[in-house]
Amino acid sequence: MENLPIRPKIDGDKSTNLHTTPSQSAQPSHELNDKAQKLGTSSRSEPVSSASLPDFIVRRNELFEELKKHYDSREKSHSEIQVVLDLGPSRPPVQHVGESWRSTPGSFLRYVSKEVSADVVVAKVDGVLWDLDRPLESSCRISYVPFTSPEGRNVFWHSSAHVLGEAAECHYNCLLSHGPPVEQGFFYDMRIADNQVVKETDWVPLESKASKFFKEKQPFERLHVSIQDLKKMFGYSKYKMYYIENLLPPEGSTVYKCGSLVDLCTGPHIQNTGKIKAFQIMKNSSCYFRGDKDDDSLQRIYGVAFPDKKALAEHKQFLAEAAKRDHRKIGTEQELWFFDELSPGSCFLLPHGTIIFNALQKMIRSEYQKRGYQEVQTPNMYDTALWQKSGHWKHYQDDMFILEVEKRKFALKPMNCPGHCVMFGHRERTYRELPLRMADFGVLHRNEASGALSGLTRVRRFQQDDAHIFCTTDQILQEIEGLFDFLKYVYDIFDFKFKLKLSTRPEKYMGEIETWNMAEAKLKEALNNFTERSGDPWEINEGDGAFYGPKIDITTSDAMKREHQCATIQLDFQLPQNFELEYMTGEAAIKAEPNMGIDSKAPDSSNSAKLKIPGPGRARPVMIHRAIVGSFERFMAVITEHFAGKWPFWLSPRQVLVIPVMPAVNDYVEEVQRLLRAQKLHADIDISGNTMPKKILRGQHHQYNFIFIVGAQEKESKSVNIRNRDDQKTQSKGELVPLAEAIWKLKALRKERRLVNAL
């Protein structure tokens, strides 16, 4: 099972029953429960082998084989199907003939070159990820997904997690929870009896078992199982029973078998374990089942795997470089920020960190003035009636900080959009005011799980460059194009390239289909225009839009080629409806804008249908949610690691360090600092008793952009000797630069926000 809410353990543990209580829904035999109660009692020095598994695993696997045999024996109708192979943009599609319920995506790999097929880990059938050995059911279009793609890597790592789960079951006789792929590999959660914990000395035996399974080339076998049979299969485990009873649809779900492991899983997977050539356990930790600190304490093992050993070596180099760039490490070393348990998830920005924050905000604010945004401020705390009206209360209240004041229930705002709707609706609006662009840097609070908190990337208190645009349907195109221009301007400053992906109408949606079609057409037109100008292609993600409107997902890559999603653009037809926002169209009543009313396919449409429809000569605005850098805290983490703490001059909290050659020129050092600070440049001095080489070393350690060395000659000529952090040739005495000229060049470097640290 993937993406289940498990959070790392931070509090104490409490002992809980490891197994389900026999019930009508799950009736494991007494013998099965007795066996399960003895989990993990074998000696660590003599791990249980796959040949001597406990009865509860043996019975689970026997039931799988029984159900699989029954499924395979069922007659299936075989008929000729047309299969189109899509081998990428450089090659035209190729059509082949196949047979339903017999041909598989893997069987068509013989038509693909060995160089390409060697990297394939999974297929896509009509756009849906599909096991290479899973039979095709009808005519379709097939494409192949390599390991080098994000989707392929996730499938490969998910399959590797199953092998880790198999090794853990054999080694510990444990109860598995779930094992998903994550950003840098995968993990598996498990409960070992008697509160035993995973130790680093366990890693080698687990890796040895996994290596054995790879050599066996164990196939991944897929089987759909009913809820009733799933309860029989996994009745020994309270964790699997929780997933079965709470997360699965009534018709049941699929399980996958590889070797001795049978696990709940929607797949897909690689063909067999032989595809995995390099495997390593990276770390282990504790966590809580369901992310609840009052629930069971589980053990989590992290691993990573690759189709060749060279890729593993490169990955380890990547991790070493990432550790050097970690924003938490750099933030401590450069005294930028810190966290304290007195306010978990809330950053303390120190003076130097605040300089970076203010520089980012100033950059965005200066663009607001050019691009027609109006900056507003809204309350931090609202009566819960606001969140009920907006619809957030039903789906989001668990992630909000709630408090009672004078017998009224309030919540700290986790987003600005409802407050901006109140601001739009507080008086009459006309079409002449549109587009109305509201920008808000207000403080937001979200009640993130304590175990999910991670430096600046996942916090409870944060600020965004948040804005909402209220416009007519005819203005959508120009506003989206304006946002693309805004994105490009800001991301170019950081040398970030970004990708755009359009997510279209989902199965359940709000509003009229004509409105959706019109909005998506305008977004596509804006995306095509952007591609025409920039040469950067965009992708489409069919059916993945929000129920209230289509959206554009924006991802960017840093210096380490890691992808981040900071910016967002979303069209919203729902909030203007919930708040009954209107504007006067200025046209005859019969010529009103298209109604963005409630469609029967919309979630909660029964409640929303009671809202009034705009009268003659009036219309609902469209609302566009947008952020360019997103959370300032998260963006600071991204750029800290992108620049490895070597800040561009305009962002740098330590721009200039002035060092004297001798104490006799300390007065000139102080004069230089005053002149620099008068121009709002961040200048420090070092007139301590340390030697000059030690002062220079300290300045280099703190990543000052420039170090000014001054002596008697510099004092007399009102000049400075400049050392550039990024230019080795300047690290010895060079030409004297007049101080006035140096200041002018520094101001130009800051104003132009250049990345290259050069005057």
GROMACS .gro file of N, CA, C and O in nm, residues 505-551:
model
  188
  505ARG      N    1  -1.043   1.881  -1.639
  505ARG     CA    2  -1.165   1.851  -1.564
  505ARG      C    3  -1.166   1.707  -1.513
  505ARG      O    4  -1.150   1.612  -1.588
  506PRO      N    5  -1.185   1.690  -1.381
  506PRO     CA    6  -1.195   1.554  -1.324
  506PRO      C    7  -1.336   1.498  -1.346
  506PRO      O    8  -1.425   1.566  -1.397
  507GLU      N    9  -1.352   1.373  -1.305
  507GLU     CA   10  -1.483   1.308  -1.323
  507GLU      C   11  -1.592   1.380  -1.245
  507GLU      O   12  -1.703   1.399  -1.294
  508LYS      N   13  -1.559   1.422  -1.123
  508LYS     CA   14  -1.654   1.500  -1.043
  508LYS      C   15  -1.610   1.645  -1.046
  508LYS      O   16  -1.498   1.677  -1.006
  509TYR      N   17  -1.696   1.730  -1.094
  509TYR     CA   18  -1.658   1.869  -1.110
  509TYR      C   19  -1.775   1.961  -1.078
  509TYR      O   20  -1.890   1.920  -1.076
  510MET      N   21  -1.745   2.086  -1.056
  510MET     CA   22  -1.843   2.187  -1.025
  510MET      C   23  -1.857   2.281  -1.144
  510MET      O   24  -1.757   2.315  -1.208
  511GLY      N   25  -1.977   2.320  -1.178
  511GLY     CA   26  -1.999   2.416  -1.285
  511GLY      C   27  -2.049   2.350  -1.412
  511GLY      O   28  -2.068   2.229  -1.420
  512GLU      N   29  -2.071   2.434  -1.513
  512GLU     CA   30  -2.122   2.386  -1.641
  512GLU      C   31  -2.006   2.339  -1.729
  512GLU      O   32  -1.899   2.400  -1.730
  513ILE      N   33  -2.028   2.234  -1.804
  513ILE     CA   34  -1.922   2.177  -1.885
  513ILE      C   35  -1.875   2.276  -1.992
  513ILE      O   36  -1.757   2.279  -2.029
  514GLU      N   37  -1.967   2.361  -2.040
  514GLU     CA   38  -1.929   2.463  -2.139
  514GLU      C   39  -1.827   2.560  -2.079
  514GLU      O   40  -1.732   2.603  -2.147
  515THR      N   41  -1.846   2.594  -1.952
  515THR     CA   42  -1.753   2.685  -1.885
  515THR      C   43  -1.616   2.619  -1.871
  515THR      O   44  -1.512   2.682  -1.893
  516TRP      N   45  -1.616   2.492  -1.833
  516TRP     CA   46  -1.490   2.418  -1.822
  516TRP      C   47  -1.418   2.412  -1.957
  516TRP      O   48  -1.298   2.436  -1.966
  517ASN      N   49  -1.492   2.378  -2.060
  517ASN     CA   50  -1.432   2.367  -2.193
  517ASN      C   51  -1.371   2.500  -2.237
  517ASN      O   52  -1.261   2.505  -2.293
  518MET      N   53  -1.445   2.607  -2.208
  518MET     CA   54  -1.396   2.740  -2.245
  518MET      C   55  -1.269   2.774  -2.166
  518MET      O   56  -1.170   2.823  -2.222
  519ALA      N   57  -1.270   2.746  -2.034
  519ALA     CA   58  -1.155   2.778  -1.950
  519ALA      C   59  -1.033   2.697  -1.991
  519ALA      O   60  -0.922   2.749  -2.002
  520GLU      N   61  -1.052   2.566  -2.017
  520GLU     CA   62  -0.940   2.481  -2.058
  520GLU      C   63  -0.885   2.525  -2.193
  520GLU      O   64  -0.764   2.523  -2.216
  521ALA      N   65  -0.975   2.567  -2.283
  521ALA     CA   66  -0.930   2.614  -2.415
  521ALA      C   67  -0.843   2.739  -2.400
  521ALA      O   68  -0.741   2.755  -2.467
  522LYS      N   69  -0.881   2.828  -2.308
  522LYS     CA   70  -0.803   2.950  -2.286
  522LYS      C   71  -0.667   2.917  -2.223
  522LYS      O   72  -0.565   2.977  -2.257
  523LEU      N   73  -0.666   2.821  -2.130
  523LEU     CA   74  -0.539   2.781  -2.069
  523LEU      C   75  -0.447   2.717  -2.172
  523LEU      O   76  -0.327   2.744  -2.175
  524LYS      N   77  -0.504   2.634  -2.258
  524LYS     CA   78  -0.425   2.571  -2.363
  524LYS      C   79  -0.369   2.676  -2.459
  524LYS      O   80  -0.253   2.666  -2.503
  525GLU      N   81  -0.451   2.774  -2.491
  525GLU     CA   82  -0.405   2.880  -2.580
  525GLU      C   83  -0.289   2.957  -2.515
  525GLU      O   84  -0.189   2.987  -2.581
  526ALA      N   85  -0.303   2.988  -2.386
  526ALA     CA   86  -0.196   3.058  -2.315
  526ALA      C   87  -0.069   2.973  -2.311
  526ALA      O   88   0.042   3.025  -2.330
  527LEU      N   89  -0.084   2.843  -2.287
  527LEU     CA   90   0.031   2.753  -2.282
  527LEU      C   91   0.098   2.743  -2.419
  527LEU      O   92   0.221   2.744  -2.431
  528ASN      N   93   0.018   2.735  -2.525
  528ASN     CA   94   0.073   2.727  -2.659
  528ASN      C   95   0.147   2.856  -2.696
  528ASN      O   96   0.254   2.852  -2.758
  529ASN      N   97   0.089   2.968  -2.657
  529ASN     CA   98   0.155   3.096  -2.684
  529ASN      C   99   0.289   3.105  -2.611
  529ASN      O  100   0.388   3.155  -2.664
  530PHE      N  101   0.290   3.055  -2.487
  530PHE     CA  102   0.415   3.056  -2.409
  530PHE      C  103   0.520   2.966  -2.475
  530PHE      O  104   0.637   3.003  -2.485
  531THR      N  105   0.477   2.849  -2.521
  531THR     CA  106   0.569   2.757  -2.589
  531THR      C  107   0.624   2.818  -2.716
  531THR      O  108   0.742   2.804  -2.749
  532GLU      N  109   0.538   2.889  -2.787
  532GLU     CA  110   0.580   2.953  -2.912
  532GLU      C  111   0.690   3.056  -2.887
  532GLU      O  112   0.785   3.069  -2.964
  533ARG      N  113   0.676   3.129  -2.775
  533ARG     CA  114   0.773   3.234  -2.744
  533ARG      C  115   0.901   3.178  -2.683
  533ARG      O  116   1.011   3.224  -2.712
  534SER      N  117   0.885   3.078  -2.594
  534SER     CA  118   1.001   3.029  -2.517
  534SER      C  119   1.064   2.904  -2.574
  534SER      O  120   1.180   2.872  -2.545
  535GLY      N  121   0.987   2.828  -2.651
  535GLY     CA  122   1.036   2.700  -2.702
  535GLY      C  123   1.025   2.587  -2.602
  535GLY      O  124   1.064   2.473  -2.630
  536ASP      N  125   0.970   2.615  -2.483
  536ASP     CA  126   0.955   2.513  -2.380
  536ASP      C  127   0.819   2.445  -2.392
  536ASP      O  128   0.715   2.511  -2.387
  537PRO      N  129   0.815   2.312  -2.408
  537PRO     CA  130   0.687   2.242  -2.422
  537PRO      C  131   0.612   2.232  -2.290
  537PRO      O  132   0.670   2.251  -2.183
  538TRP      N  133   0.483   2.206  -2.297
  538TRP     CA  134   0.403   2.182  -2.177
  538TRP      C  135   0.337   2.045  -2.190
  538TRP      O  136   0.328   1.989  -2.298
  539GLU      N  137   0.292   1.993  -2.076
  539GLU     CA  138   0.230   1.861  -2.074
  539GLU      C  139   0.085   1.874  -2.029
  539GLU      O  140   0.045   1.974  -1.969
  540ILE      N  141   0.008   1.771  -2.059
  540ILE     CA  142  -0.131   1.768  -2.014
  540ILE      C  143  -0.152   1.650  -1.921
  540ILE      O  144  -0.096   1.542  -1.942
  541ASN      N  145  -0.229   1.673  -1.816
  541ASN     CA  146  -0.259   1.570  -1.717
  541ASN      C  147  -0.411   1.557  -1.711
  541ASN      O  148  -0.478   1.623  -1.632
  542GLU      N  149  -0.465   1.474  -1.798
  542GLU     CA  150  -0.611   1.465  -1.814
  542GLU      C  151  -0.679   1.420  -1.685
  542GLU      O  152  -0.635   1.325  -1.620
  543GLY      N  153  -0.785   1.492  -1.649
  543GLY     CA  154  -0.870   1.450  -1.537
  543GLY      C  155  -0.814   1.473  -1.400
  543GLY      O  156  -0.871   1.427  -1.301
  544ASP      N  157  -0.702   1.550  -1.388
  544ASP     CA  158  -0.638   1.568  -1.257
  544ASP      C  159  -0.660   1.708  -1.201
  544ASP      O  160  -0.597   1.746  -1.103
  545GLY      N  161  -0.750   1.785  -1.262
  545GLY     CA  162  -0.780   1.918  -1.209
  545GLY      C  163  -0.857   1.908  -1.079
  545GLY      O  164  -0.910   1.803  -1.042
  546ALA      N  165  -0.864   2.021  -1.007
  546ALA     CA  166  -0.947   2.026  -0.886
  546ALA      C  167  -1.094   2.031  -0.928
  546ALA      O  168  -1.127   2.071  -1.040
  547PHE      N  169  -1.184   1.990  -0.838
  547PHE     CA  170  -1.325   1.988  -0.875
  547PHE      C  171  -1.378   2.127  -0.904
  547PHE      O  172  -1.477   2.146  -0.974
  548TYR      N  173  -1.309   2.231  -0.852
  548TYR     CA  174  -1.358   2.368  -0.869
  548TYR      C  175  -1.297   2.438  -0.990
  548TYR      O  176  -1.330   2.552  -1.019
  549GLY      N  177  -1.205   2.372  -1.064
  549GLY     CA  178  -1.149   2.435  -1.182
  549GLY      C  179  -1.019   2.372  -1.226
  549GLY      O  180  -0.953   2.303  -1.148
  550PRO      N  181  -0.980   2.393  -1.353
  550PRO     CA  182  -0.851   2.339  -1.401
  550PRO      C  183  -0.735   2.413  -1.337
  550PRO      O  184  -0.750   2.524  -1.286
  551LYS      N  185  -0.618   2.351  -1.340
  551LYS     CA  186  -0.501   2.413  -1.278
  551LYS      C  187  -0.377   2.386  -1.361
  551LYS      O  188  -0.375   2.295  -1.446
   0.00000   0.00000   0.00000
